[in-house]
Structures are given as C-alpha cells and as structure tokens.
Amino acid sequence: MAITTDTLGDIAERVEAGERLGFEDGVRLYRTRDIHALGRLADLVRRRRHGDTAYFNVNRHINYTNRCVLRCRFCSFYRPWDADAPDVYELTVDEVVERAGEAYAHGATEVHIVGGLHPKLPFSYYTEVCRRIRETCPHLHLKAFTAIEIIHFARIAKPRMAIREVLTELREAGLSSLPGGGAEIFDDRVHDEAFQNKVGETEWFEVHRTAHELGLRSNATMLYGHVETIEERVRHLLKLRTHQDESRSSRPGRFNCIVPLPFIPEGSALADLPGPTGLDDLRTLAVCRLLLDNFDHVKAFWIMQSPKLAQVSLNWGVDDLDGTVVYYDITKREGQGTTHQEMTIDVLKRLICEAGCVPVERDSLYRRVIRGEKHWSIEGEDSQVPSPQPETPRERDQGRGLAPEGDSRQT
Ligand code: V47
C-alpha cells in the first residue's frame, strides 16, 4: 500500500464538525502515514456514538456443511460438492438443533448458522432447522444464511421461489435476521479474479433490500486483503452506505453493523498471498467507522482479526466484539487448525476493560442483556430465560480450549 505524508488536517475538521466524508477522503485515510490521527478520528466518532461502552455477545456459530457448489479462490472451508474426502460433512437437522439447544442451555442469546451451497439438501431442510430451533429455544435469536445461500435456496426450491418468498418462509419458520457474509468486494474485476462463480453485488443487495423491506435486520461485511485495491475497498464501503441511506429512509429494516473480515490465506487457492497486516486491519476498521456514518456499529470478529488486535481496535473505531463463538469452521487460525475457537465471557470482558471501555452484553439487536443467577432477560422485555446451571465437576474436568482455568464457560 502506498503511504503518504498526508496529515489529514481538513478531514479532521470535517469529522469534528460531523460532516460526511467522500471517496477521496476514504483513500487518503487509508494511505496516510499519520496513523495516530486516523486512530484518534475513528475513536472520536466511536465515543460520540457509544461513549465508553463496548459491546459483546454470547453466541455460537454453527456451520452445517462444507460441501459447496462454488469454488471461491479465497475460501479454505469448502469441499467440492462431489468430493469423497474424509473431512466432508453435512449436519442433520437434529444435529443442528441439538447444537443450538446446547448453546441456549449454556446461556447463548444467538446462534449464527451458515454453510456451503449444498447441491442436494432440499429447501425444507433449512425451514425445518429454523422451525425446530424456534420450538425448542423460543428466545434464541436465529441469525442465519448469507445472501448467497438465500439465492441458492430460491433456485433449488421446487418450484423455484422468489427471494421474497424464501425470506418470508424462513421468517415464518423462525429466522430472526441475516448475517453479512458473502459480500466480499463489490467489484467486477475482483469478482472475476477471486470468486467468479458466485452471484455478484446486484443479487447480494437484492437479498438485503428485500430483507429490509420485510422488516428484517441484517449485517454487512467486507472481505479485504486479497486481490483488491484500496480504491475498490472504499467503493465497496460507499455502496453499503448508499444502501443503508435508502433503508433508513424508506424501509423498516436496516444493517445493524459492518463486520470487516481480513483475508486468511492458509489453505485457500490464494495461499501465496500474504494477507493483510495488523496495521491494515486497524486502518480498515478505522476507515469503516469514519466512512459509514449511517451504521451504528463496527464489529471486530476476533476469530479473524485475532483477540489481541480486536482488543486494540476498541480504540480505533470498533465498539463491538463477536462473540463467544465456540466452534468455527470457515477459518481455523485461532483454533490452531481445529474448529474449537472459543472466547469466554470473562476473557471478553477483560479485553474490553483493559482497553479502557465498559463491557456491555448485548443481544443481536444491540439491546442490553441482564444476567441474573436464575434468569437472563433483555432490557425492556418481559420474558425471562433460565440461566445456565453451574458445570458439574466432570464437565469442568473436560475443560474446553481457549478458556483459562477458573473462567466461567457459559456458551
Ligand atoms: O462469507 C471466507 C468470509 C464469511 C475466508 O454478520 C473468509 O455478524 C477470511 O460473514 N479469510 C463468513 N474470510 C463470516 C461472516 C461473518 C462473521 C462474523 C460475523 C458476521 C455477522 C458475519 O467469511 C464468508 C466470506 O466472506 N471468508 N473465507 C478467508 N479465507
């Protein structure tokens, strides 16, 4: 990345005055050598919105299959749909529901369910997953299926369905919101080079527009640090901003947050690329905070940014950490090659406190979660959900991964 001696003086004045920044500003922010000015400006905007508060959530990610009809070059998760490799898997509806139930019993407020584009699973598999989770875990927020999966469902449904019909059926079955995955970089050149067979930005936006029209919330992502340029990143963010302007002014739903995803090369067809550096991660998170003035939240996903960098980013524009996670299959760096990648509540709180912020547990719609000994509830809501019971000595002895001894394991 070409770095300039730009000291950002005029941009700082406009940020301090609360003015909206443009394309050239975004590129200058990315390229400045004055990283302290960049961090300070992003922190200013973050503190204006959220004060000292930094959010985290208690969730679990469930990846139901790694079979995929696509072959995206940045992806190390997928296995060709017809492959017979030992690590190919697809979970049954019962297995997905069991994992969600386990998470709920351990205090999770959200499950995040996504997978590859499976050629054979019928649309009823996905509605059944939602319906059964809704029945067994009534207060669990079900954030599931990227825009790319939604389009896949519309195509495989018999007879074919419209995107609106797919979303409506899933919502009736229990779906609560959409995650932001699959956006990558909205640019034809990058699309052709890194994820040629995937549907493009028109379809990604169509799904999120329809979701917002139906009153569903969703998230947005940007996968950066592979074959794209700084200019392409900035354009991607501005497209998200335009969409959010439209949703905020004319639709009942909108994006909750932006989740910038640093490319992790290991195991992918682009493994010869180095991936973004820590400073690039910080710059990107800060630029997101400064350009996306109509997004309430900038989220760091510690699974990809690493816990250490996610912590530092709390002073660089980020106000939210996802989450306890527990198992994650799409990238495996934090699990040293295994899918078990878990952060305890105690560790999340410690990361946030040490960054000088006040940790607040949120639900998927950024409402405060109130935890009591017997129940947890959402601020302003009547319903109470039983709190997780203390672990038996046997469960404690079986201890899970990243949690230091003595930490409460609540997911
Ligand atoms: O869609 C795939 C990306 C996404 C790699 O909405 C990769 O709250 C880095 O979207 N290196 C899935 N990234 C993750 C995602 C997400 C994560 C956390 C929270 C939310 C949210 C969304 O991960 C995929 C793709 O864009 N991805 N391969 C890789 N090698």
CSV table of C-alpha atoms and ligand atoms in Angstrom, one decimal:
chain,number,residue,atom,x,y,z
A,1,MET,CA,0.0,0.0,0.0
A,2,ALA,CA,1.4,3.4,-1.0
A,3,ILE,CA,1.7,5.6,2.2
A,4,THR,CA,1.6,9.4,2.0
A,5,THR,CA,2.6,12.1,4.4
A,6,ASP,CA,-0.9,13.5,4.4
A,7,THR,CA,-1.7,14.8,7.9
A,8,LEU,CA,-5.5,14.8,7.4
A,9,GLY,CA,-5.9,18.4,8.7
A,10,ASP,CA,-9.0,19.2,6.6
A,11,ILE,CA,-10.5,15.8,7.0
A,12,ALA,CA,-10.1,16.1,10.8
A,13,GLU,CA,-12.0,19.4,10.7
A,14,ARG,CA,-14.9,17.8,8.8
A,15,VAL,CA,-15.0,14.8,11.1
A,16,GLU,CA,-15.1,17.1,14.1
A,17,ALA,CA,-17.9,19.1,12.5
A,18,GLY,CA,-19.8,15.8,11.9
A,19,GLU,CA,-19.7,16.1,8.1
A,20,ARG,CA,-19.9,13.2,5.7
A,21,LEU,CA,-16.7,12.0,4.0
A,22,GLY,CA,-16.3,11.0,0.4
A,23,PHE,CA,-14.4,8.6,-1.9
A,24,GLU,CA,-11.1,10.7,-2.0
A,25,ASP,CA,-11.2,11.1,1.8
A,26,GLY,CA,-11.5,7.3,2.2
A,27,VAL,CA,-8.5,6.8,0.0
A,28,ARG,CA,-6.5,9.4,1.9
A,29,LEU,CA,-7.4,7.9,5.3
A,30,TYR,CA,-6.2,4.6,4.1
A,31,ARG,CA,-2.9,5.9,2.8
A,32,THR,CA,-1.9,8.3,5.5
A,33,ARG,CA,1.3,7.8,7.4
A,34,ASP,CA,-0.3,9.7,10.3
A,35,ILE,CA,-1.9,6.6,11.8
A,36,HIS,CA,-2.3,8.3,15.1
A,37,ALA,CA,-4.5,11.0,13.5
A,38,LEU,CA,-6.5,8.2,11.8
A,39,GLY,CA,-7.0,6.3,15.1
A,40,ARG,CA,-7.9,9.4,17.0
A,41,LEU,CA,-10.5,10.4,14.5
A,42,ALA,CA,-12.1,7.0,14.4
A,43,ASP,CA,-12.1,6.9,18.2
A,44,LEU,CA,-13.7,10.3,18.3
A,45,VAL,CA,-16.6,9.2,16.2
A,46,ARG,CA,-16.9,5.9,18.1
A,47,ARG,CA,-17.0,7.8,21.5
A,48,ARG,CA,-19.5,10.3,20.2
A,49,ARG,CA,-21.9,7.4,19.5
A,50,HIS,CA,-21.2,4.9,22.3
A,51,GLY,CA,-19.1,6.7,25.0
A,52,ASP,CA,-17.1,4.2,26.9
A,53,THR,CA,-19.4,1.3,26.1
A,54,ALA,CA,-18.1,-1.7,24.2
A,55,TYR,CA,-20.5,-4.5,23.3
A,56,PHE,CA,-20.0,-8.2,23.2
A,57,ASN,CA,-22.4,-11.1,22.7
A,58,VAL,CA,-22.8,-14.6,23.9
A,59,ASN,CA,-23.4,-16.7,20.8
A,60,ARG,CA,-22.5,-19.8,19.0
A,61,HIS,CA,-21.6,-20.3,15.3
A,62,ILE,CA,-22.9,-23.4,13.6
A,63,ASN,CA,-21.6,-24.3,10.1
A,64,TYR,CA,-24.0,-27.0,8.8
A,65,THR,CA,-22.0,-28.2,5.8
A,66,ASN,CA,-18.7,-27.6,4.0
A,67,ARG,CA,-20.0,-29.1,0.7
A,68,CYS,CA,-20.3,-26.3,-1.8
A,69,VAL,CA,-21.1,-26.0,-5.5
A,70,LEU,CA,-18.9,-22.9,-5.7
A,71,ARG,CA,-15.1,-22.8,-5.8
A,72,CYS,CA,-14.2,-19.4,-4.4
A,73,ARG,CA,-10.4,-18.9,-4.5
A,74,PHE,CA,-10.2,-17.2,-1.1
A,75,CYS,CA,-12.1,-19.9,0.7
A,76,SER,CA,-10.4,-22.8,2.5
A,77,PHE,CA,-13.6,-24.1,4.0
A,78,TYR,CA,-15.5,-25.6,1.1
A,79,ARG,CA,-15.1,-29.1,-0.2
A,80,PRO,CA,-16.2,-29.7,-3.8
A,81,TRP,CA,-19.8,-30.9,-3.6
A,82,ASP,CA,-19.0,-34.3,-5.2
A,83,ALA,CA,-15.8,-34.9,-3.2
A,84,ASP,CA,-15.4,-38.0,-1.1
A,85,ALA,CA,-12.7,-36.5,1.2
A,86,PRO,CA,-12.7,-37.7,4.9
A,87,ASP,CA,-13.4,-34.2,6.1
A,88,VAL,CA,-16.5,-33.6,4.0
A,89,TYR,CA,-19.6,-33.2,6.3
A,90,GLU,CA,-23.2,-32.2,6.5
A,91,LEU,CA,-25.1,-32.0,9.7
A,92,THR,CA,-28.6,-33.4,10.0
A,93,VAL,CA,-31.4,-31.2,11.1
A,94,ASP,CA,-31.3,-33.0,14.5
A,95,GLU,CA,-27.6,-32.2,14.9
A,96,VAL,CA,-28.0,-28.5,14.1
A,97,VAL,CA,-31.0,-28.3,16.5
A,98,GLU,CA,-29.0,-30.2,19.2
A,99,ARG,CA,-26.1,-27.8,18.9
A,100,ALA,CA,-28.4,-24.8,19.1
A,101,GLY,CA,-30.1,-26.3,22.2
A,102,GLU,CA,-26.8,-26.9,23.8
A,103,ALA,CA,-25.8,-23.2,23.2
A,104,TYR,CA,-29.2,-22.0,24.6
A,105,ALA,CA,-28.8,-24.1,27.7
A,106,HIS,CA,-25.4,-22.6,28.2
A,107,GLY,CA,-26.7,-19.0,28.0
A,108,ALA,CA,-26.3,-18.1,24.4
A,109,THR,CA,-28.6,-15.4,23.1
A,110,GLU,CA,-27.8,-16.0,19.4
A,111,VAL,CA,-26.9,-18.8,17.0
A,112,HIS,CA,-25.2,-17.8,13.8
A,113,ILE,CA,-25.8,-20.5,11.2
A,114,VAL,CA,-24.2,-20.6,7.7
A,115,GLY,CA,-22.8,-23.2,5.4
A,116,GLY,CA,-21.7,-24.0,1.9
A,117,LEU,CA,-24.1,-24.2,-1.1
A,118,HIS,CA,-25.1,-27.8,-0.8
A,119,PRO,CA,-26.4,-29.3,-4.1
A,120,LYS,CA,-28.8,-31.9,-2.5
A,121,LEU,CA,-30.2,-30.6,0.7
A,122,PRO,CA,-33.8,-29.5,0.0
A,123,PHE,CA,-35.3,-26.1,1.0
A,124,SER,CA,-37.3,-28.0,3.7
A,125,TYR,CA,-34.0,-28.7,5.5
A,126,TYR,CA,-33.5,-25.0,6.1
A,127,THR,CA,-37.1,-24.2,7.1
A,128,GLU,CA,-37.0,-27.3,9.4
A,129,VAL,CA,-33.8,-26.1,11.1
A,130,CYS,CA,-35.5,-22.8,11.8
A,131,ARG,CA,-38.8,-24.2,12.9
A,132,ARG,CA,-37.2,-26.8,15.3
A,133,ILE,CA,-34.9,-24.2,16.8
A,134,ARG,CA,-37.8,-21.8,17.3
A,135,GLU,CA,-39.8,-24.5,19.0
A,136,THR,CA,-37.1,-25.8,21.3
A,137,CYS,CA,-35.3,-22.4,22.0
A,138,PRO,CA,-38.0,-19.8,21.9
A,139,HIS,CA,-35.9,-16.8,22.9
A,140,LEU,CA,-32.8,-17.7,20.9
A,141,HIS,CA,-32.1,-15.2,18.1
A,142,LEU,CA,-31.6,-17.1,14.9
A,143,LYS,CA,-29.2,-15.2,12.6
A,144,ALA,CA,-28.7,-17.4,9.6
A,145,PHE,CA,-27.9,-17.8,5.9
A,146,THR,CA,-25.9,-15.3,3.9
A,147,ALA,CA,-27.4,-13.6,0.9
A,148,ILE,CA,-25.7,-16.2,-1.3
A,149,GLU,CA,-27.4,-19.1,0.5
A,150,ILE,CA,-30.8,-17.3,0.2
A,151,ILE,CA,-30.3,-17.1,-3.6
A,152,HIS,CA,-29.3,-20.7,-3.7
A,153,PHE,CA,-32.5,-21.7,-1.8
A,154,ALA,CA,-34.6,-19.7,-4.3
A,155,ARG,CA,-33.0,-21.7,-7.1
A,156,ILE,CA,-33.2,-25.2,-5.6
A,157,ALA,CA,-36.8,-24.8,-4.2
A,158,LYS,CA,-39.3,-26.9,-6.1
A,159,PRO,CA,-40.9,-25.0,-7.7
A,160,ARG,CA,-38.4,-22.1,-7.8
A,161,MET,CA,-39.2,-19.3,-5.4
A,162,ALA,CA,-38.7,-15.6,-5.4
A,163,ILE,CA,-36.2,-14.2,-2.8
A,164,ARG,CA,-39.1,-12.5,-1.0
A,165,GLU,CA,-40.9,-15.9,-0.7
A,166,VAL,CA,-37.8,-17.6,0.6
A,167,LEU,CA,-37.2,-14.9,3.2
A,168,THR,CA,-40.9,-14.9,4.2
A,169,GLU,CA,-41.0,-18.6,4.7
A,170,LEU,CA,-37.8,-18.7,6.7
A,171,ARG,CA,-39.0,-15.8,8.8
A,172,GLU,CA,-42.3,-17.6,9.5
A,173,ALA,CA,-40.3,-20.7,10.4
A,174,GLY,CA,-38.3,-18.7,13.0
A,175,LEU,CA,-35.4,-16.8,11.2
A,176,SER,CA,-34.7,-13.6,13.1
A,177,SER,CA,-32.0,-11.8,11.0
A,178,LEU,CA,-29.4,-12.3,8.2
A,179,PRO,CA,-25.6,-12.3,8.7
A,180,GLY,CA,-23.5,-10.1,6.5
A,181,GLY,CA,-21.3,-12.8,4.7
A,182,GLY,CA,-20.8,-13.3,1.0
A,183,ALA,CA,-20.4,-9.6,0.2
A,184,GLU,CA,-16.6,-9.9,-0.4
A,185,ILE,CA,-15.7,-6.9,-2.6
A,186,PHE,CA,-18.4,-5.3,-4.8
A,187,ASP,CA,-16.3,-5.0,-7.9
A,188,ASP,CA,-16.4,-6.9,-11.2
A,189,ARG,CA,-12.7,-7.2,-11.6
A,190,VAL,CA,-12.2,-8.6,-8.1
A,191,HIS,CA,-15.3,-10.8,-8.5
A,192,ASP,CA,-13.8,-12.4,-11.7
A,193,GLU,CA,-10.4,-13.0,-10.1
A,194,ALA,CA,-11.4,-14.3,-6.7
A,195,PHE,CA,-15.0,-15.6,-6.7
A,196,GLN,CA,-16.0,-15.9,-10.3
A,197,ASN,CA,-18.9,-18.3,-9.9
A,198,LYS,CA,-20.6,-16.6,-7.0
A,199,VAL,CA,-23.5,-14.2,-7.7
A,200,GLY,CA,-22.4,-10.6,-7.6
A,201,GLU,CA,-23.3,-7.4,-5.9
A,202,THR,CA,-26.7,-6.9,-7.6
A,203,GLU,CA,-28.0,-10.1,-6.1
A,204,TRP,CA,-26.3,-9.5,-2.7
A,205,PHE,CA,-28.0,-6.1,-2.4
A,206,GLU,CA,-31.3,-7.5,-3.7
A,207,VAL,CA,-31.5,-10.0,-0.8
A,208,HIS,CA,-30.6,-7.4,1.8
A,209,ARG,CA,-33.0,-4.9,0.2
A,210,THR,CA,-35.8,-7.4,0.3
A,211,ALA,CA,-34.9,-8.4,3.9
A,212,HIS,CA,-35.0,-4.7,4.9
A,213,GLU,CA,-38.3,-4.2,3.1
A,214,LEU,CA,-39.7,-7.2,5.1
A,215,GLY,CA,-38.5,-5.5,8.3
A,216,LEU,CA,-35.6,-7.9,8.9
A,217,ARG,CA,-32.3,-6.6,10.2
A,218,SER,CA,-29.1,-7.8,8.6
A,219,ASN,CA,-25.3,-7.2,8.8
A,220,ALA,CA,-22.8,-6.2,6.1
A,221,THR,CA,-19.2,-7.5,5.6
A,222,MET,CA,-16.1,-6.7,3.5
A,223,LEU,CA,-13.5,-9.4,2.9
A,224,TYR,CA,-10.3,-7.4,2.4
A,225,GLY,CA,-6.5,-8.0,2.0
A,226,HIS,CA,-6.5,-10.3,-1.1
A,227,VAL,CA,-6.6,-9.1,-4.7
A,228,GLU,CA,-8.5,-5.9,-4.3
A,229,THR,CA,-7.1,-2.3,-4.2
A,230,ILE,CA,-7.7,0.4,-1.6
A,231,GLU,CA,-9.9,2.2,-4.1
A,232,GLU,CA,-12.0,-0.9,-4.5
A,233,ARG,CA,-12.4,-1.2,-0.8
A,234,VAL,CA,-13.5,2.4,-0.4
A,235,ARG,CA,-16.1,2.0,-3.3
A,236,HIS,CA,-17.4,-1.2,-1.6
A,237,LEU,CA,-18.0,0.7,1.7
A,238,LEU,CA,-19.7,3.6,-0.1
A,239,LYS,CA,-22.1,1.2,-1.8
A,240,LEU,CA,-23.0,-0.2,1.6
A,241,ARG,CA,-23.5,3.4,2.8
A,242,THR,CA,-25.8,4.3,-0.1
A,243,HIS,CA,-27.9,1.1,0.6
A,244,GLN,CA,-28.1,2.0,4.3
A,245,ASP,CA,-29.3,5.5,3.5
A,246,GLU,CA,-32.1,4.1,1.4
A,247,SER,CA,-33.1,1.5,4.0
A,248,ARG,CA,-33.1,4.1,6.8
A,249,SER,CA,-35.2,6.5,4.9
A,250,SER,CA,-37.7,4.1,3.3
A,251,ARG,CA,-37.6,0.5,4.8
A,252,PRO,CA,-38.5,-0.9,8.2
A,253,GLY,CA,-35.2,-3.0,8.3
A,254,ARG,CA,-31.5,-1.9,8.0
A,255,PHE,CA,-27.9,-3.0,8.6
A,256,ASN,CA,-27.0,-3.4,12.2
A,257,CYS,CA,-23.3,-3.3,11.8
A,258,ILE,CA,-20.3,-3.6,9.4
A,259,VAL,CA,-18.1,-6.6,10.0
A,260,PRO,CA,-14.7,-6.2,8.1
A,261,LEU,CA,-13.2,-9.6,7.5
A,262,PRO,CA,-9.4,-9.8,7.0
A,263,PHE,CA,-8.5,-12.4,4.4
A,264,ILE,CA,-6.8,-15.5,5.9
A,265,PRO,CA,-4.8,-17.2,3.1
A,266,GLU,CA,-3.9,-20.5,4.7
A,267,GLY,CA,-5.4,-23.5,2.8
A,268,SER,CA,-7.1,-21.4,0.1
A,269,ALA,CA,-6.2,-21.2,-3.6
A,270,LEU,CA,-4.8,-17.7,-2.9
A,271,ALA,CA,-2.4,-19.1,-0.2
A,272,ASP,CA,0.5,-17.4,-2.0
A,273,LEU,CA,-0.8,-14.0,-0.9
A,274,PRO,CA,0.4,-12.7,2.4
A,275,GLY,CA,-3.0,-11.5,3.8
A,276,PRO,CA,-3.4,-8.1,5.5
A,277,THR,CA,-1.0,-6.9,8.2
A,278,GLY,CA,-2.2,-5.7,11.7
A,279,LEU,CA,-1.9,-2.1,10.7
A,280,ASP,CA,-4.0,-2.7,7.6
A,281,ASP,CA,-6.6,-4.3,9.9
A,282,LEU,CA,-6.6,-1.2,12.1
A,283,ARG,CA,-6.7,1.2,9.2
A,284,THR,CA,-9.7,-0.7,7.7
A,285,LEU,CA,-11.7,-0.8,10.9
A,286,ALA,CA,-11.0,2.9,11.4
A,287,VAL,CA,-11.9,3.8,7.8
A,288,CYS,CA,-15.2,1.8,8.2
A,289,ARG,CA,-16.0,3.9,11.3
A,290,LEU,CA,-15.2,7.2,9.5
A,291,LEU,CA,-17.0,6.5,6.2
A,292,LEU,CA,-20.0,4.6,7.4
A,293,ASP,CA,-21.7,7.4,9.3
A,294,ASN,CA,-25.1,5.7,9.0
A,295,PHE,CA,-24.0,2.4,10.6
A,296,ASP,CA,-24.5,2.3,14.3
A,297,HIS,CA,-21.8,-0.4,15.0
A,298,VAL,CA,-18.4,-1.5,13.7
A,299,LYS,CA,-17.7,-5.1,14.8
A,300,ALA,CA,-14.4,-6.9,15.2
A,301,PHE,CA,-14.6,-10.6,14.6
A,302,TRP,CA,-11.7,-11.8,16.8
A,303,ILE,CA,-11.6,-15.2,15.1
A,304,MET,CA,-10.2,-13.4,12.0
A,305,GLN,CA,-8.6,-10.3,13.5
A,306,SER,CA,-7.1,-12.2,16.5
A,307,PRO,CA,-8.1,-11.4,20.1
A,308,LYS,CA,-5.1,-9.1,20.6
A,309,LEU,CA,-5.8,-7.0,17.6
A,310,ALA,CA,-9.6,-7.0,18.2
A,311,GLN,CA,-8.8,-5.5,21.6
A,312,VAL,CA,-6.6,-2.8,20.2
A,313,SER,CA,-9.3,-1.9,17.7
A,314,LEU,CA,-11.6,-0.8,20.5
A,315,ASN,CA,-9.6,2.4,20.4
A,316,TRP,CA,-9.7,2.6,16.6
A,317,GLY,CA,-13.4,2.9,15.9
A,318,VAL,CA,-14.7,-0.6,16.9
A,319,ASP,CA,-17.5,-0.8,19.5
A,320,ASP,CA,-18.4,-4.4,19.4
A,321,LEU,CA,-16.7,-7.8,19.7
A,322,ASP,CA,-18.2,-11.0,18.2
A,323,GLY,CA,-18.5,-13.0,20.5
A,324,THR,CA,-18.1,-16.3,22.4
A,325,VAL,CA,-18.3,-18.2,19.1
A,326,VAL,CA,-17.2,-21.7,20.5
A,327,TYR,CA,-16.9,-23.6,17.2
A,328,TYR,CA,-16.0,-22.0,13.8
A,329,ASP,CA,-15.1,-24.0,10.7
A,330,ILE,CA,-14.6,-21.3,8.0
A,331,THR,CA,-11.2,-20.2,9.1
A,332,LYS,CA,-9.3,-22.0,11.8
A,333,ARG,CA,-6.3,-19.9,12.8
A,334,GLU,CA,-7.4,-19.2,16.4
A,335,GLY,CA,-8.1,-22.9,17.0
A,336,GLN,CA,-4.6,-23.9,15.8
A,337,GLY,CA,-6.2,-25.8,13.0
A,338,THR,CA,-9.2,-27.1,14.9
A,339,THR,CA,-12.8,-25.8,14.8
A,340,HIS,CA,-12.9,-25.2,18.6
A,341,GLN,CA,-12.4,-21.5,18.8
A,342,GLU,CA,-14.0,-20.2,22.0
A,343,MET,CA,-13.8,-17.0,24.0
A,344,THR,CA,-15.3,-17.0,27.5
A,345,ILE,CA,-17.3,-14.1,28.8
A,346,ASP,CA,-14.6,-13.4,31.4
A,347,VAL,CA,-11.9,-13.1,28.7
A,348,LEU,CA,-14.1,-10.9,26.5
A,349,LYS,CA,-14.8,-8.6,29.5
A,350,ARG,CA,-11.1,-8.4,30.4
A,351,LEU,CA,-10.1,-7.5,26.8
A,352,ILE,CA,-12.7,-4.7,26.9
A,353,CYS,CA,-11.9,-3.3,30.4
A,354,GLU,CA,-8.2,-3.3,29.6
A,355,ALA,CA,-8.9,-1.2,26.5
A,356,GLY,CA,-10.5,1.4,28.8
A,357,CYS,CA,-14.1,0.6,27.9
A,358,VAL,CA,-17.1,-0.7,29.9
A,359,PRO,CA,-18.3,-4.1,28.7
A,360,VAL,CA,-22.0,-4.4,27.9
A,361,GLU,CA,-23.5,-7.7,26.9
A,362,ARG,CA,-25.9,-7.1,24.0
A,363,ASP,CA,-28.4,-9.3,22.1
A,364,SER,CA,-28.4,-9.5,18.3
A,365,LEU,CA,-30.4,-6.2,18.1
A,366,TYR,CA,-28.0,-4.4,20.4
A,367,ARG,CA,-30.3,-4.4,23.4
A,368,ARG,CA,-28.8,-4.9,26.8
A,369,VAL,CA,-28.8,-8.4,28.3
A,370,ILE,CA,-29.4,-8.6,32.0
A,371,ARG,CA,-28.0,-11.7,33.6
A,372,GLY,CA,-29.3,-12.9,37.0
A,373,GLU,CA,-28.5,-16.1,38.9
A,374,LYS,CA,-31.8,-17.7,37.9
A,375,HIS,CA,-32.7,-16.0,34.7
A,376,TRP,CA,-31.5,-13.7,32.0
A,377,SER,CA,-33.6,-11.2,30.1
A,378,ILE,CA,-33.4,-8.4,27.6
A,379,GLU,CA,-33.8,-4.9,28.8
A,380,GLY,CA,-37.4,-3.7,28.3
A,381,GLU,CA,-38.7,-7.2,27.6
A,382,ASP,CA,-40.8,-9.3,30.0
A,383,SER,CA,-39.7,-12.8,29.1
A,384,GLN,CA,-37.2,-14.5,31.3
A,385,VAL,CA,-34.9,-17.3,30.2
A,386,PRO,CA,-33.4,-19.8,32.8
A,387,SER,CA,-29.7,-19.0,33.4
A,388,PRO,CA,-27.2,-21.8,32.7
A,389,GLN,CA,-26.6,-24.1,35.7
A,390,PRO,CA,-23.1,-24.4,37.1
A,391,GLU,CA,-21.0,-27.0,35.5
A,392,THR,CA,-20.6,-30.4,37.1
A,393,PRO,CA,-17.1,-31.3,38.2
A,394,ARG,CA,-16.9,-33.8,35.3
A,395,GLU,CA,-17.8,-31.1,32.7
A,396,ARG,CA,-15.2,-28.8,34.3
A,397,ASP,CA,-12.6,-31.5,34.0
A,398,GLN,CA,-13.3,-31.9,30.4
A,399,GLY,CA,-12.5,-28.2,30.0
A,400,ARG,CA,-12.7,-26.6,26.6
A,401,GLY,CA,-9.8,-25.0,24.8
A,402,LEU,CA,-9.1,-21.3,25.0
A,403,ALA,CA,-10.7,-20.7,28.4
A,404,PRO,CA,-8.1,-20.1,31.1
A,405,GLU,CA,-8.7,-22.1,34.3
A,406,GLY,CA,-11.4,-20.7,36.5
A,407,ASP,CA,-13.2,-18.8,33.8
A,408,SER,CA,-17.0,-19.2,33.6
A,409,ARG,CA,-17.9,-21.2,30.5
A,410,GLN,CA,-21.4,-20.1,29.6
A,411,THR,CA,-21.9,-20.9,26.0
B,1,V47,O1,-19.0,-15.1,3.6
B,1,V47,C1,-14.3,-17.0,3.6
B,1,V47,C2,-15.5,-14.9,4.6
B,1,V47,C3,-17.5,-15.0,5.6
B,1,V47,C4,-12.3,-16.5,4.2
B,1,V47,O2,-22.8,-10.9,10.1
B,1,V47,C5,-13.1,-15.6,4.7
B,1,V47,O3,-22.4,-10.8,12.2
B,1,V47,C6,-11.3,-14.5,5.7
B,1,V47,O4,-19.7,-13.4,7.2
B,1,V47,N1,-10.5,-15.4,5.2
B,1,V47,C7,-18.3,-15.7,6.7
B,1,V47,N2,-12.7,-14.6,5.5
B,1,V47,C8,-18.1,-14.9,8.0
B,1,V47,C9,-19.1,-13.8,8.1
B,1,V47,C10,-19.4,-13.2,9.5
B,1,V47,C11,-18.5,-13.5,10.5
B,1,V47,C12,-18.8,-13.0,11.8
B,1,V47,C13,-20.0,-12.2,12.0
B,1,V47,C14,-20.8,-12.0,10.9
B,1,V47,C15,-22.1,-11.2,11.1
B,1,V47,C16,-20.5,-12.5,9.6
B,1,V47,O5,-16.1,-15.3,5.8
B,1,V47,C17,-17.8,-15.6,4.2
B,1,V47,C18,-16.6,-14.9,3.5
B,1,V47,O6,-16.8,-13.6,3.2
B,1,V47,N3,-14.4,-15.8,4.3
B,1,V47,N4,-13.1,-17.4,3.5
B,1,V47,C19,-10.9,-16.5,4.5
B,1,V47,N5,-10.1,-17.4,4.0
